[in-house]
Amino acid sequence: MTIFEAVHQHAPMLTVLVPMLSAPIIMLFGNRQAAFAIALTASTTSFLLSLQMLLLVAQGGVISYHIGGWAPPLGIEYRIDAANAFVLIIVSSISTVVLPYARRSIADEVAARHHTLFYACYMLCFTGLLGVTATGDAFNVFVFLEISSLSTYVLVALGAKQDRRALSAAYDYLILGTIGATFFVIGLGMLYMATGSLNMVHIAQVLAEGESNRTVRSAFTFIVVGMALKFAMYPLHRWLPGAYTYAPSAVSAFLAATATKVAIYVVLRFIFSVFGIAEEFERNTVQYIMMPLAVVAMFAGSLMATFSLNAKTLLAYSSISQIGYMLLGITLLNSTGLTAGMVHLFNHALTKGALFLAVGAIIYRTGSALVPHMAGLGRQMPWTSASIVIGGLSLIGAPATAGFVSKWVLMQAAFEAGMWPIAVFVVLSSVIAVVYVWRLVEVLYLQPAPEGRSVSEVPMTMLVPIWALALASIWFGIDADFTVQASRTAAEALLAGGFGGEDATIMGTRGRP
Amino acid sequence: MTTAALIILTMAIPLATAVISLAVRNQPNLRDSVTLAGAVALFICVLTVLANFNMGLPFDFELIEFQPGIAIAFHVEPLGMVFALVASSLWILTHIYGIGYMRGNNEKNHARFFACFAVALFATMGIAFSANLLTLFLFYEVLTVSTYPLVAHKENAEAKAGARTYIGILMGTSIVLLLTGIIWTYVITGTMDFSPGGILAGKVEDGFVPVLLGLFAFGIGKAALMPFHRWLPAAMVAPTPVSALLHAVAVVKAGVFSILKVGVYVFGIDNLAATGASVWLMWLAAFSILVASLVAMQQDNLKRRLAYSTISQLSYITLGVALATSMGAIGGGLHIVTHAFGKITLFMCAGAIYVATHKTEISQMRGLGRKMPFTFIAFGIGALSIIGIPPLAGSWSKWLLVLGSADAAQVRSMLGDPSWPQLIMIGVLMVSSLLNIAYLIPVFARGFYGSHRDVAPEGGWRAAIQEAPLFCVLPSCITAFGCLVLFFYAGDIAGFLEPMTAAIPASTNGEGQ
């Protein structure tokens, strides 16, 4: 077996394993430059491997990887279909784009003695997110979720050099995140009691065969609420604004673009693939509890963003409202709605990533994230400011930006489901987005720079990642063929239930008896 | 050259002009000549498209597939052709005028100003040649965003407030109403292509047609239909060249052009006539016509008076659609042309007066006609054209609209409905002409018949003439002359427009092409 074949054969595992191993190696080297190089290499490797897997399953196949050659349901299985391959791409591409930016930004925002720690935690967090996404084992989801959460608490706390409030934000997040994880694991326990299995495919089979009972319903509720805390479903969002505001800029960008997305993916996977949304109880929970909350989130998030003084808080609240859009698409429970949710997962990752990076660039130069302090930066930092305008337009959903595609598919789904008031809510809430985005635009371009402040544009290593994401959010707004197609395949994979059916391509067993 | 390549050129030229004028922003003469060359090149390009169109060459072109089955596509048809010709020809004159105005007035940021202007023209061309609702919406929003910096150009508090109203109303209406209408249409019909005879006929329940029409009529905020007209007076804080080309020609005409296009190619004139869905719009347009005229009479600021006059005149075109007869639609189409020439003349004169004397209020302009005879004579010609007095162009479009009303009355009575509302429209048009006289002629008359004592003619009339710079005066004289010339060619334009309302043509409209 050649090395290429081996890599191909073990791609699902390696995607997670490479970044995981890179973390201890980074700590062993203990050198800032080496840490950066190792992290970037590992992240790029993961990205390439995810890309390869996406190409394999893009047309609707499933990869089933048996860890150590042990066949599921006894052994741990990694199971890749269009839906999680798509999420893997989001996570690994954002990480790879953010890292070069982080190098400069972290040097400025994090105490020097913590730099290698930062890279190690970043890679652990990255590992956790990938692991949650790739695995087909329910308990594995919990394990990786904790890996990513614990390292996230550290990453947020590293912002303490800039602002001590990062510590209390990290503490809030720790408490609420732990409650969420506990709920999740309680749900898993109940599921295990009810089905005797931890393999998602197997659980789904057992659930489909047997009668539903109170234990299964409780498990559903615990799992959904636990994950809702993780992805900041309104009103369980309290940890998010603080964490995103006080974390170092690169961390905010990375988390905003990936962490909540992965949590949403987990909910999707459990609702559609494991529980199969067959029960009246499950449908009612989704349609009568989650959908109204999604609508409330759209408005409440946008309104709070409108009144935020700090640009990072503004973006954080805007995230809460955008998560509402994703959730709304999902709760419509039709194929187009799910497509809308998936496509917005991707588009919002690009947009919010670009915006957090751009605001980070402003902090890098001016040292302040307060909106009034950004007066006149349109002239002094033209490229950064222009990228904020692009990202803002995408948040509004102006045509030729990624946000427009999401909104388009979402509204189409609402009309198809016969719920035109939902479509009206979507457009009304995006008008509020116009208000908070234009607040930024006016400050940047129409207010004179304060006397005595002369700042210049940030260096190329920061500008390139910002613009890579900004241009991507334009590109995927004009040529939405790829994203919509991939999301549709992913949505159909999810709606098919049971994690992609029986005829999976089995990997990881070659070379064994 | 193929039409496809030409259509790309019509959009590439303004865009390239914008980029170049930013690149050479520090060399004023070079920059302005490049922009002028761009304007001339664009006009030639549009003329070539016209030549190809008249030869009957194929004229469909798909740029990029946005989503499966939905493309950003272009198409040449009579109405768009006329609109493109008007906008591109007047851009040349406005540019010359703009150079004189911006230099004569010592405005700042010339490069940004002319670059945004060029981008606005780019969007206008896109709107004119759009083949479906998506393309129209895309360029519609580009036009909104690109004109924002022009409205906010002065960067003072007043400009900021005006620009905020501008972006708020235009973006708000387009996102909330227009986008909803477009997606609704798409979900119902499965297509968004403009097609002769309309795509909605028989697809919607009759009760919903007026609602859908409302989404479009109000959603296209650029048409300034009451009560969404406030952005237009607010936009008058912009430098006068902007008011002249954009807020008398490109932007507002893009609005009514879109309404015409939606009325003719989406709803279908016959469908509107059969369902009577547009009767309410007819009343609203009549209301807009009369009330805006009355408000115009109250305004002392010349530009604001002209703005309200524009609101009133735009509703003529909306009325043309709402009459739901082919004569009305053609009249509306012709009014796009005649009003463009008339109103741009008036705005250029207002700007010339401002450059020469810094007077903005009509009450200050007593006797000014003796100082600025060319400007005031041009103003008089433009005013008479708008009032609709032969031998000036405006008389024809008004005539066609009156005929259209009579036609509509006949159609109604054939259908067995009361025909008096349509007959009242004839009265509305007549009363409106009287109101036009009441608010336009005093400006002109005051200039010449003011008291002698205000100006002391020392050293003969030559010495008394203190005109604005040549670049400011000449373009308005040319457009005033244009009003005269167009009177003799109005029939040709109307004939050119006629195919747009004809029933489905035999050859060009194949199955789903």
PDB file of C-alpha atoms in Angstrom, chain A residues 379 393 396 398-400 404-405 407-409 411-412 415-416 423-424 427-428 430-431 434 438 441-442 445-447 475 477-481 484-485, chain B residues 64-68 70 72 109 112 134 137-138 141-142 145 148 152 155 160 163-164 167-168 171-172 175-177 179-180 182-184 186-187 192:
ATOM      1  CA  ARG A 379      -9.674  57.143   4.652  1.00  0.00           C
ATOM      2  CA  LEU A 393     -23.889  44.163   2.913  1.00  0.00           C
ATOM      3  CA  ILE A 396     -28.074  42.667   5.231  1.00  0.00           C
ATOM      4  CA  ALA A 398     -27.818  42.662  -0.474  1.00  0.00           C
ATOM      5  CA  PRO A 399     -27.631  40.929  -3.843  1.00  0.00           C
ATOM      6  CA  ALA A 400     -24.231  39.783  -5.105  1.00  0.00           C
ATOM      7  CA  PHE A 404     -28.399  37.226  -0.352  1.00  0.00           C
ATOM      8  CA  VAL A 405     -28.205  33.600  -1.422  1.00  0.00           C
ATOM      9  CA  LYS A 407     -31.988  34.786   2.304  1.00  0.00           C
ATOM     10  CA  TRP A 408     -33.189  33.832  -1.128  1.00  0.00           C
ATOM     11  CA  VAL A 409     -33.286  30.119  -0.343  1.00  0.00           C
ATOM     12  CA  MET A 411     -37.635  32.834   1.731  1.00  0.00           C
ATOM     13  CA  GLN A 412     -38.215  30.357  -1.039  1.00  0.00           C
ATOM     14  CA  PHE A 415     -43.178  30.245   0.598  1.00  0.00           C
ATOM     15  CA  GLU A 416     -42.930  26.564  -0.299  1.00  0.00           C
ATOM     16  CA  ALA A 423     -40.848  35.363   4.813  1.00  0.00           C
ATOM     17  CA  VAL A 424     -42.114  38.716   6.041  1.00  0.00           C
ATOM     18  CA  VAL A 427     -37.196  40.660   5.402  1.00  0.00           C
ATOM     19  CA  LEU A 428     -38.283  42.850   8.288  1.00  0.00           C
ATOM     20  CA  SER A 430     -32.940  42.307   7.708  1.00  0.00           C
ATOM     21  CA  VAL A 431     -34.083  45.913   7.622  1.00  0.00           C
ATOM     22  CA  VAL A 434     -29.446  47.792   7.498  1.00  0.00           C
ATOM     23  CA  TRP A 438     -25.107  51.598   8.297  1.00  0.00           C
ATOM     24  CA  VAL A 441     -20.599  52.778   7.523  1.00  0.00           C
ATOM     25  CA  GLU A 442     -21.501  56.298   8.621  1.00  0.00           C
ATOM     26  CA  TYR A 445     -16.826  57.189   6.133  1.00  0.00           C
ATOM     27  CA  LEU A 446     -18.820  60.244   7.099  1.00  0.00           C
ATOM     28  CA  GLN A 447     -17.217  61.316  10.352  1.00  0.00           C
ATOM     29  CA  TRP A 475     -17.978  35.113  -5.077  1.00  0.00           C
ATOM     30  CA  GLY A 477     -23.087  35.454  -3.729  1.00  0.00           C
ATOM     31  CA  ILE A 478     -22.770  35.562  -7.484  1.00  0.00           C
ATOM     32  CA  ASP A 479     -21.948  31.965  -8.282  1.00  0.00           C
ATOM     33  CA  ALA A 480     -24.046  30.152  -5.725  1.00  0.00           C
ATOM     34  CA  ASP A 481     -24.208  26.983  -7.760  1.00  0.00           C
ATOM     35  CA  VAL A 484     -26.598  25.609  -2.992  1.00  0.00           C
ATOM     36  CA  GLN A 485     -25.936  22.307  -4.711  1.00  0.00           C
TER      37      GLN A 485
ATOM     38  CA  ILE B  64     -23.370  33.260 -14.900  1.00  0.00           C
ATOM     39  CA  GLU B  65     -25.666  30.742 -13.325  1.00  0.00           C
ATOM     40  CA  PHE B  66     -26.619  31.978  -9.891  1.00  0.00           C
ATOM     41  CA  GLN B  67     -28.414  28.821  -8.899  1.00  0.00           C
ATOM     42  CA  PRO B  68     -29.642  25.901 -10.942  1.00  0.00           C
ATOM     43  CA  ILE B  70     -31.655  30.973 -12.223  1.00  0.00           C
ATOM     44  CA  ILE B  72     -27.764  36.488 -14.232  1.00  0.00           C
ATOM     45  CA  ASN B 109     -13.292  64.409  -3.573  1.00  0.00           C
ATOM     46  CA  ARG B 112     -14.706  59.460  -5.660  1.00  0.00           C
ATOM     47  CA  LEU B 134     -32.983  38.566 -10.313  1.00  0.00           C
ATOM     48  CA  PHE B 137     -32.819  43.314  -8.468  1.00  0.00           C
ATOM     49  CA  LEU B 138     -29.066  42.824  -8.387  1.00  0.00           C
ATOM     50  CA  GLU B 141     -29.294  47.396  -5.327  1.00  0.00           C
ATOM     51  CA  VAL B 142     -25.907  48.181  -6.842  1.00  0.00           C
ATOM     52  CA  VAL B 145     -25.394  51.530  -2.817  1.00  0.00           C
ATOM     53  CA  TYR B 148     -25.158  56.650  -1.458  1.00  0.00           C
ATOM     54  CA  ALA B 152     -23.607  62.020   1.286  1.00  0.00           C
ATOM     55  CA  GLU B 155     -20.317  64.979   4.533  1.00  0.00           C
ATOM     56  CA  LYS B 160     -25.707  62.704   6.407  1.00  0.00           C
ATOM     57  CA  ALA B 163     -28.284  60.111   2.831  1.00  0.00           C
ATOM     58  CA  ARG B 164     -29.708  58.166   5.737  1.00  0.00           C
ATOM     59  CA  ILE B 167     -30.550  54.511   1.901  1.00  0.00           C
ATOM     60  CA  GLY B 168     -33.180  53.687   4.506  1.00  0.00           C
ATOM     61  CA  MET B 171     -33.013  49.669   0.700  1.00  0.00           C
ATOM     62  CA  GLY B 172     -35.860  49.077   3.136  1.00  0.00           C
ATOM     63  CA  ILE B 175     -35.647  44.290   0.721  1.00  0.00           C
ATOM     64  CA  VAL B 176     -39.004  44.080   2.419  1.00  0.00           C
ATOM     65  CA  LEU B 177     -41.371  44.415  -0.504  1.00  0.00           C
ATOM     66  CA  LEU B 179     -37.594  40.879  -2.750  1.00  0.00           C
ATOM     67  CA  THR B 180     -40.714  39.302  -1.277  1.00  0.00           C
ATOM     68  CA  ILE B 182     -39.780  38.528  -6.621  1.00  0.00           C
ATOM     69  CA  ILE B 183     -39.473  35.350  -4.591  1.00  0.00           C
ATOM     70  CA  TRP B 184     -43.222  34.974  -4.447  1.00  0.00           C
ATOM     71  CA  TYR B 186     -40.620  32.758  -8.592  1.00  0.00           C
ATOM     72  CA  VAL B 187     -42.277  30.239  -6.291  1.00  0.00           C
ATOM     73  CA  MET B 192     -38.246  34.962 -13.331  1.00  0.00           C
TER      74      MET B 192
END
